[in-house]
């Protein structure tokens, strides 16, 4: 199994577990959602280009939403650079307008060397709001899964419920 699939599967396990453990929150977790398929639509035209995040968490009562990209990389690669596109001012403004939100709903989960190597971590603090990424160092351990669950619960509380 490719390393990134393992971290994506682990994220899905934690996200669905969060929803199952808190049924009163009324959350729906969707893997590879099609919600952003028409992201690049302009003037009513439908383009075949779109976005496909790994996960989406929807608060059903409010319709408020969170999108997640899970990035895993060894000591070399460009996954970190590809992650920055979801945190630019133009992207943020566009997605907020599209969903009529007062917050940026896109978050990145970094695993592997992206979560441990200083050469990546230092850059994240300068390119991405600290609340919009998570360094998931131990994604294959129970303690790592608890850490992610706490992070996700904080996002759900802050962006979906406490509005």
XYZ file of N, CA and C in Angstrom:
489
model
N 0.842 -1.185 0.000
C 0.000 0.000 0.000
C 0.882 1.241 0.000
N 0.505 2.201 -0.812
C 1.275 3.430 -0.859
C 1.118 4.172 0.466
N 2.175 4.802 0.901
C 2.213 5.437 2.217
C 1.108 6.469 2.408
N 0.808 7.257 1.362
C -0.218 8.282 1.536
C -1.594 7.662 1.741
N -1.866 6.507 1.161
C -3.157 5.834 1.348
C -3.346 5.429 2.810
N -2.255 5.006 3.420
C -2.319 4.599 4.823
C -2.735 5.772 5.714
N -2.149 6.935 5.487
C -2.485 8.100 6.310
C -3.894 8.594 5.979
N -4.308 8.517 4.725
C -5.679 8.909 4.359
C -6.696 7.973 5.018
N -6.414 6.668 5.008
C -7.298 5.705 5.668
C -7.372 5.970 7.169
N -6.235 6.276 7.773
C -6.200 6.562 9.210
C -7.013 7.819 9.524
N -6.902 8.845 8.663
C -7.686 10.062 8.874
C -9.177 9.740 8.795
N -9.571 8.989 7.790
C -10.988 8.640 7.626
C -11.502 7.882 8.856
N -10.706 6.982 9.374
C -11.073 6.222 10.564
C -11.332 7.152 11.747
N -10.438 8.116 11.958
C -10.588 9.048 13.082
C -11.792 9.969 12.876
N -11.955 10.493 11.669
C -13.064 11.425 11.395
C -14.420 10.733 11.552
N -14.553 9.540 11.004
C -15.832 8.831 11.143
C -16.060 8.412 12.591
N -14.983 8.091 13.293
C -15.097 7.760 14.711
C -15.577 8.937 15.534
N -15.091 10.119 15.204
C -15.522 11.336 15.894
C -17.027 11.534 15.721
N -17.505 11.378 14.500
C -18.939 11.547 14.234
C -19.752 10.477 14.959
N -19.271 9.235 14.956
C -19.993 8.138 15.606
C -20.028 8.290 17.123
N -18.935 8.797 17.702
C -18.873 8.971 19.158
C -19.688 10.165 19.637
N -20.033 11.065 18.725
C -20.773 12.289 19.074
C -22.000 12.449 18.175
N -22.952 11.508 18.238
C -24.095 11.570 17.322
C -24.941 12.828 17.487
N -24.924 13.421 18.666
C -25.721 14.638 18.880
C -25.186 15.828 18.084
N -23.933 15.754 17.630
C -23.368 16.839 16.829
C -23.947 16.859 15.418
N -24.505 15.755 14.984
C -25.146 15.648 13.672
C -24.162 16.006 12.549
N -23.067 15.249 12.494
C -22.029 15.456 11.485
C -22.114 14.363 10.431
N -21.817 14.736 9.207
C -21.685 13.743 8.137
C -20.269 13.822 7.596
N -19.575 12.703 7.584
C -18.210 12.621 7.087
C -18.254 11.931 5.729
N -17.636 12.559 4.729
C -17.630 12.005 3.380
C -16.210 11.913 2.869
N -15.855 10.729 2.433
C -14.531 10.513 1.850
C -14.579 10.883 0.366
N -13.555 11.581 -0.111
C -13.474 12.040 -1.504
C -14.784 12.665 -1.973
N -15.227 13.713 -1.288
C -16.510 14.329 -1.644
C -16.471 14.975 -3.027
N -17.628 15.077 -3.621
C -17.751 15.702 -4.936
C -18.219 17.161 -4.829
N -18.282 17.659 -3.622
C -18.775 19.008 -3.346
C -18.048 20.087 -4.129
N -16.747 19.911 -4.354
C -15.940 20.939 -5.016
C -15.654 20.616 -6.487
N -16.423 19.709 -7.057
C -16.217 19.346 -8.464
C -16.344 20.536 -9.405
N -17.188 21.473 -9.066
C -17.421 22.627 -9.935
C -16.739 23.890 -9.410
N -15.673 23.719 -8.657
C -14.995 24.860 -8.047
C -14.562 25.907 -9.066
N -14.149 25.481 -10.238
C -13.643 26.415 -11.238
C -14.720 26.901 -12.205
N -15.953 26.736 -11.840
C -17.086 27.186 -12.666
C -17.111 28.712 -12.699
N -17.307 29.262 -13.885
C -17.389 30.714 -14.047
C -18.553 31.065 -14.948
N -19.292 32.096 -14.580
C -20.397 32.601 -15.394
C -21.337 31.489 -15.846
N -21.661 30.565 -14.966
C -22.598 29.503 -15.286
C -22.025 28.374 -16.125
N -20.800 28.522 -16.610
C -20.174 27.454 -17.402
C -19.699 26.342 -16.484
N -19.863 25.123 -16.933
C -19.368 23.985 -16.181
C -18.084 23.505 -16.829
N -17.031 23.462 -16.039
C -15.740 22.969 -16.515
C -15.515 21.576 -15.941
N -14.714 20.807 -16.597
C -14.435 19.458 -16.111
C -13.392 19.458 -15.005
N -12.878 20.604 -14.655
C -11.856 20.693 -13.624
C -12.503 20.971 -12.282
N -11.937 20.436 -11.260
C -12.463 20.682 -9.929
C -11.472 20.229 -8.877
N -11.913 20.235 -7.662
C -11.084 19.823 -6.530
C -11.678 18.572 -5.900
N -10.810 17.759 -5.351
C -11.258 16.542 -4.682
C -10.462 16.353 -3.396
N -10.905 17.000 -2.315
C -10.200 16.803 -1.042
C -10.394 15.367 -0.555
N -9.575 14.967 0.399
C -9.700 13.607 0.930
C -10.982 13.425 1.746
N -11.361 14.445 2.484
C -12.488 14.313 3.407
C -13.253 15.613 3.522
N -14.495 15.455 3.923
C -15.365 16.602 4.196
C -16.147 16.268 5.464
N -16.253 17.235 6.342
C -17.110 17.092 7.520
C -18.175 18.176 7.421
N -19.414 17.748 7.380
C -20.555 18.652 7.251
C -21.370 18.635 8.534
N -21.675 19.824 9.046
C -22.592 19.950 10.169
C -23.976 20.074 9.550
N -24.751 19.019 9.613
C -26.019 18.941 8.884
C -26.993 20.067 9.258
N -27.193 20.387 10.544
C -28.172 21.433 10.869
C -27.848 22.812 10.287
N -26.570 23.170 10.253
C -26.199 24.515 9.796
C -25.739 24.546 8.343
N -25.350 23.392 7.806
C -24.796 23.348 6.454
C -23.355 23.822 6.393
N -22.773 24.111 7.546
C -21.375 24.561 7.583
C -20.466 23.360 7.350
N -19.311 23.618 6.756
C -18.516 22.530 6.209
C -17.017 22.736 6.439
N -16.288 21.621 6.528
C -14.829 21.626 6.613
C -14.303 20.643 5.563
N -13.233 21.025 4.881
C -12.575 20.153 3.912
C -11.176 19.843 4.402
N -10.716 18.617 4.114
C -9.395 18.190 4.575
C -8.596 17.563 3.455
N -7.348 17.975 3.399
C -6.353 17.389 2.507
C -5.339 16.710 3.417
N -4.995 15.466 3.139
C -4.009 14.729 3.932
C -2.768 14.566 3.063
N -1.656 15.096 3.538
C -0.407 15.050 2.775
C 0.631 14.228 3.534
N 1.171 13.225 2.852
C 2.219 12.388 3.426
C 3.393 12.391 2.454
N 4.580 12.468 3.001
C 5.762 12.526 2.151
C 6.969 12.019 2.922
N 7.892 11.416 2.210
C 9.173 11.021 2.783
C 10.093 12.226 2.811
N 11.404 12.003 2.836
C 12.338 13.121 2.916
C 12.402 13.974 1.649
N 11.845 13.483 0.537
C 11.863 14.244 -0.716
C 10.482 14.246 -1.338
N 10.217 15.281 -2.114
C 8.941 15.374 -2.817
C 8.427 16.797 -2.828
N 7.224 16.980 -3.364
C 6.665 18.327 -3.438
C 5.256 18.417 -2.858
N 4.880 17.492 -2.004
C 3.543 17.521 -1.403
C 3.319 18.810 -0.612
N 4.333 19.290 0.084
C 4.162 20.520 0.868
C 3.876 21.699 -0.046
N 4.537 21.761 -1.183
C 4.306 22.878 -2.104
C 2.908 22.814 -2.695
N 2.422 21.628 -2.992
C 1.076 21.478 -3.525
C 0.025 21.846 -2.477
N 0.351 21.702 -1.214
C -0.603 22.032 -0.151
C -0.846 23.536 -0.037
N 0.130 24.334 -0.375
C -0.003 25.784 -0.203
C -1.129 26.383 -1.034
N -1.455 25.781 -2.168
C -2.486 26.361 -3.047
C -3.837 26.471 -2.356
N -4.090 25.625 -1.357
C -5.363 25.669 -0.641
C -5.397 26.725 0.452
N -4.320 27.480 0.571
C -4.244 28.469 1.645
C -3.875 29.858 1.126
N -4.009 30.070 -0.165
C -3.739 31.399 -0.713
C -4.934 32.306 -0.442
N -4.710 33.600 -0.514
C -5.800 34.552 -0.270
C -6.911 34.409 -1.303
N -6.555 34.236 -2.557
C -7.561 34.132 -3.620
C -8.391 32.863 -3.439
N -7.731 31.746 -3.170
C -8.449 30.485 -2.958
C -9.395 30.617 -1.763
N -8.888 31.153 -0.677
C -9.685 31.312 0.529
C -10.918 32.176 0.273
N -10.721 33.293 -0.378
C -11.838 34.194 -0.694
C -12.864 33.498 -1.583
N -12.392 32.773 -2.586
C -13.290 32.094 -3.528
C -14.127 31.017 -2.835
N -13.499 30.201 -2.013
C -14.235 29.109 -1.368
C -15.215 29.649 -0.317
N -14.834 30.737 0.349
C -15.737 31.357 1.314
C -16.959 31.955 0.611
N -16.746 32.585 -0.522
C -17.861 33.133 -1.308
C -18.762 32.025 -1.829
N -18.162 30.980 -2.347
C -18.907 29.870 -2.925
C -19.866 29.242 -1.917
N -19.420 29.092 -0.673
C -20.240 28.457 0.355
C -20.858 29.455 1.341
N -20.680 30.740 1.072
C -21.232 31.799 1.926
C -20.820 31.597 3.392
N -19.505 31.473 3.593
C -18.947 31.239 4.918
C -18.147 32.443 5.382
N -18.014 32.583 6.693
C -17.196 33.653 7.252
C -15.867 33.105 7.788
N -15.482 31.939 7.314
C -14.218 31.316 7.706
C -13.688 30.518 6.506
N -12.398 30.281 6.509
C -11.778 29.474 5.457
C -11.947 27.999 5.835
N -12.644 27.196 5.010
C -13.001 25.839 5.415
C -12.023 24.738 5.010
N -10.840 25.095 4.547
C -9.915 24.079 4.030
C -8.741 23.894 4.982
N -8.470 22.644 5.353
C -7.444 22.317 6.331
C -6.524 21.239 5.770
N -5.265 21.268 6.182
C -4.294 20.293 5.701
C -3.707 19.528 6.872
N -3.667 18.212 6.714
C -3.084 17.324 7.710
C -1.770 16.811 7.133
N -0.677 17.113 7.796
C 0.643 16.690 7.330
C 1.110 15.471 8.119
N 1.599 14.461 7.398
C 2.118 13.252 8.031
C 3.498 12.929 7.450
N 4.113 11.885 7.978
C 5.437 11.495 7.503
C 6.454 12.583 7.803
N 7.408 12.741 6.904
C 8.456 13.742 7.097
C 7.899 15.165 7.121
N 6.761 15.375 6.500
C 6.150 16.708 6.514
C 5.784 17.140 7.936
N 5.536 16.181 8.800
C 5.143 16.481 10.179
C 6.313 16.489 11.147
N 7.499 16.087 10.680
C 8.625 15.961 11.601
C 9.860 16.765 11.219
N 10.050 17.038 9.952
C 11.289 17.689 9.506
C 11.189 19.211 9.611
N 12.165 19.798 10.270
C 12.181 21.252 10.456
C 12.078 22.015 9.142
N 12.687 21.484 8.085
C 12.683 22.222 6.815
C 11.279 22.402 6.256
N 10.335 21.539 6.651
C 8.937 21.712 6.241
C 8.161 22.511 7.286
N 8.317 22.114 8.537
C 7.544 22.730 9.615
C 7.765 24.233 9.675
N 9.000 24.670 9.505
C 9.303 26.101 9.521
C 8.517 26.838 8.440
N 8.444 26.271 7.259
C 7.729 26.913 6.145
C 6.229 27.011 6.414
N 5.652 25.980 7.013
C 4.205 25.989 7.244
C 3.781 27.198 8.062
N 4.564 27.529 9.066
C 4.219 28.671 9.926
C 4.206 29.989 9.158
N 4.883 30.031 8.011
C 4.958 31.256 7.214
C 4.002 31.261 6.033
N 3.392 30.134 5.730
C 2.501 30.046 4.577
C 1.058 29.707 4.928
N 0.830 29.097 6.086
C -0.508 28.605 6.441
C -0.857 29.064 7.852
N -2.094 29.528 8.023
C -2.570 29.885 9.363
C -2.394 28.669 10.279
N -1.916 28.888 11.490
C -1.598 27.767 12.373
C -2.816 26.896 12.696
N -4.001 27.460 12.697
C -5.197 26.654 12.966
C -5.593 25.797 11.767
N -5.018 26.056 10.603
C -5.460 25.383 9.376
C -4.555 24.237 8.929
N -3.643 23.838 9.777
C -2.870 22.634 9.494
C -2.572 21.919 10.801
N -2.329 20.621 10.661
C -2.036 19.790 11.824
C -0.875 18.880 11.483
N 0.119 18.843 12.353
C 1.273 17.960 12.182
C 0.950 16.635 12.879
N 0.549 15.679 12.086
C 0.112 14.389 12.623
C 1.282 13.423 12.589
N 2.118 13.525 13.597
C 3.373 12.766 13.640
C 3.168 11.264 13.777
N 2.230 10.881 14.601
C 2.031 9.456 14.909
C 0.671 8.974 14.418
N 0.432 9.080 13.130
C -0.901 8.747 12.619
C -1.240 7.262 12.761
N -0.250 6.420 12.956
C -0.526 4.989 13.063
C -0.518 4.482 14.506
N -0.657 5.397 15.470
C -0.728 4.989 16.875
C -2.025 5.494 17.492
N -2.432 4.861 18.592
C -3.648 5.307 19.279
C -3.500 6.716 19.828
N -2.338 7.037 20.374
C -2.149 8.388 20.916
C -2.187 9.416 19.781
N -1.627 9.080 18.641
C -1.703 9.974 17.492
C -3.135 10.164 17.014
N -3.912 9.102 17.048
C -5.312 9.200 16.651
C -6.101 10.063 17.636
N -5.785 9.941 18.914
C -6.439 10.804 19.919
C -6.080 12.269 19.686
N -4.805 12.530 19.352
C -4.382 13.906 19.079
C -5.165 14.490 17.909
N -5.305 13.719 16.840
C -6.064 14.204 15.687
C -7.528 14.397 16.048
N -8.077 13.484 16.819
C -9.481 13.605 17.212
C -9.714 14.898 18.005
N -8.774 15.242 18.882
C -8.879 16.494 19.647
C -8.810 17.700 18.704
N -7.902 17.661 17.760
C -7.779 18.745 16.784
C -9.078 18.901 15.999
N -9.619 17.795 15.502
C -10.859 17.852 14.725
C -12.025 18.356 15.572
N -12.108 17.908 16.809
C -13.187 18.359 17.688
C -13.088 19.862 17.920
N -11.867 20.365 18.054
C -11.676 21.812 18.200
C -12.158 22.561 16.965
N -11.895 22.024 15.780
C -12.358 22.664 14.544
C -13.876 22.618 14.436
N -14.448 21.472 14.750
C -15.911 21.334 14.705
C -16.557 22.341 15.650
N -16.033 22.429 16.850
C -16.582 23.362 17.842
C -16.421 24.809 17.385
N -15.236 25.152 16.926
C -14.949 26.544 16.553
C -15.659 26.989 15.271
N -15.632 26.150 14.256
C -16.113 26.598 12.952
C -17.523 26.123 12.603
N -17.969 25.028 13.170
C -19.274 24.506 12.773
C -20.376 24.762 13.799
N -20.049 24.651 15.068
C -21.097 24.692 16.100
C -21.177 26.035 16.816
N -20.076 26.609 17.193
C -20.050 27.838 17.997
C -20.200 29.088 17.147
N -21.171 29.156 16.311
C -21.328 30.312 15.416
C -22.578 31.064 15.721
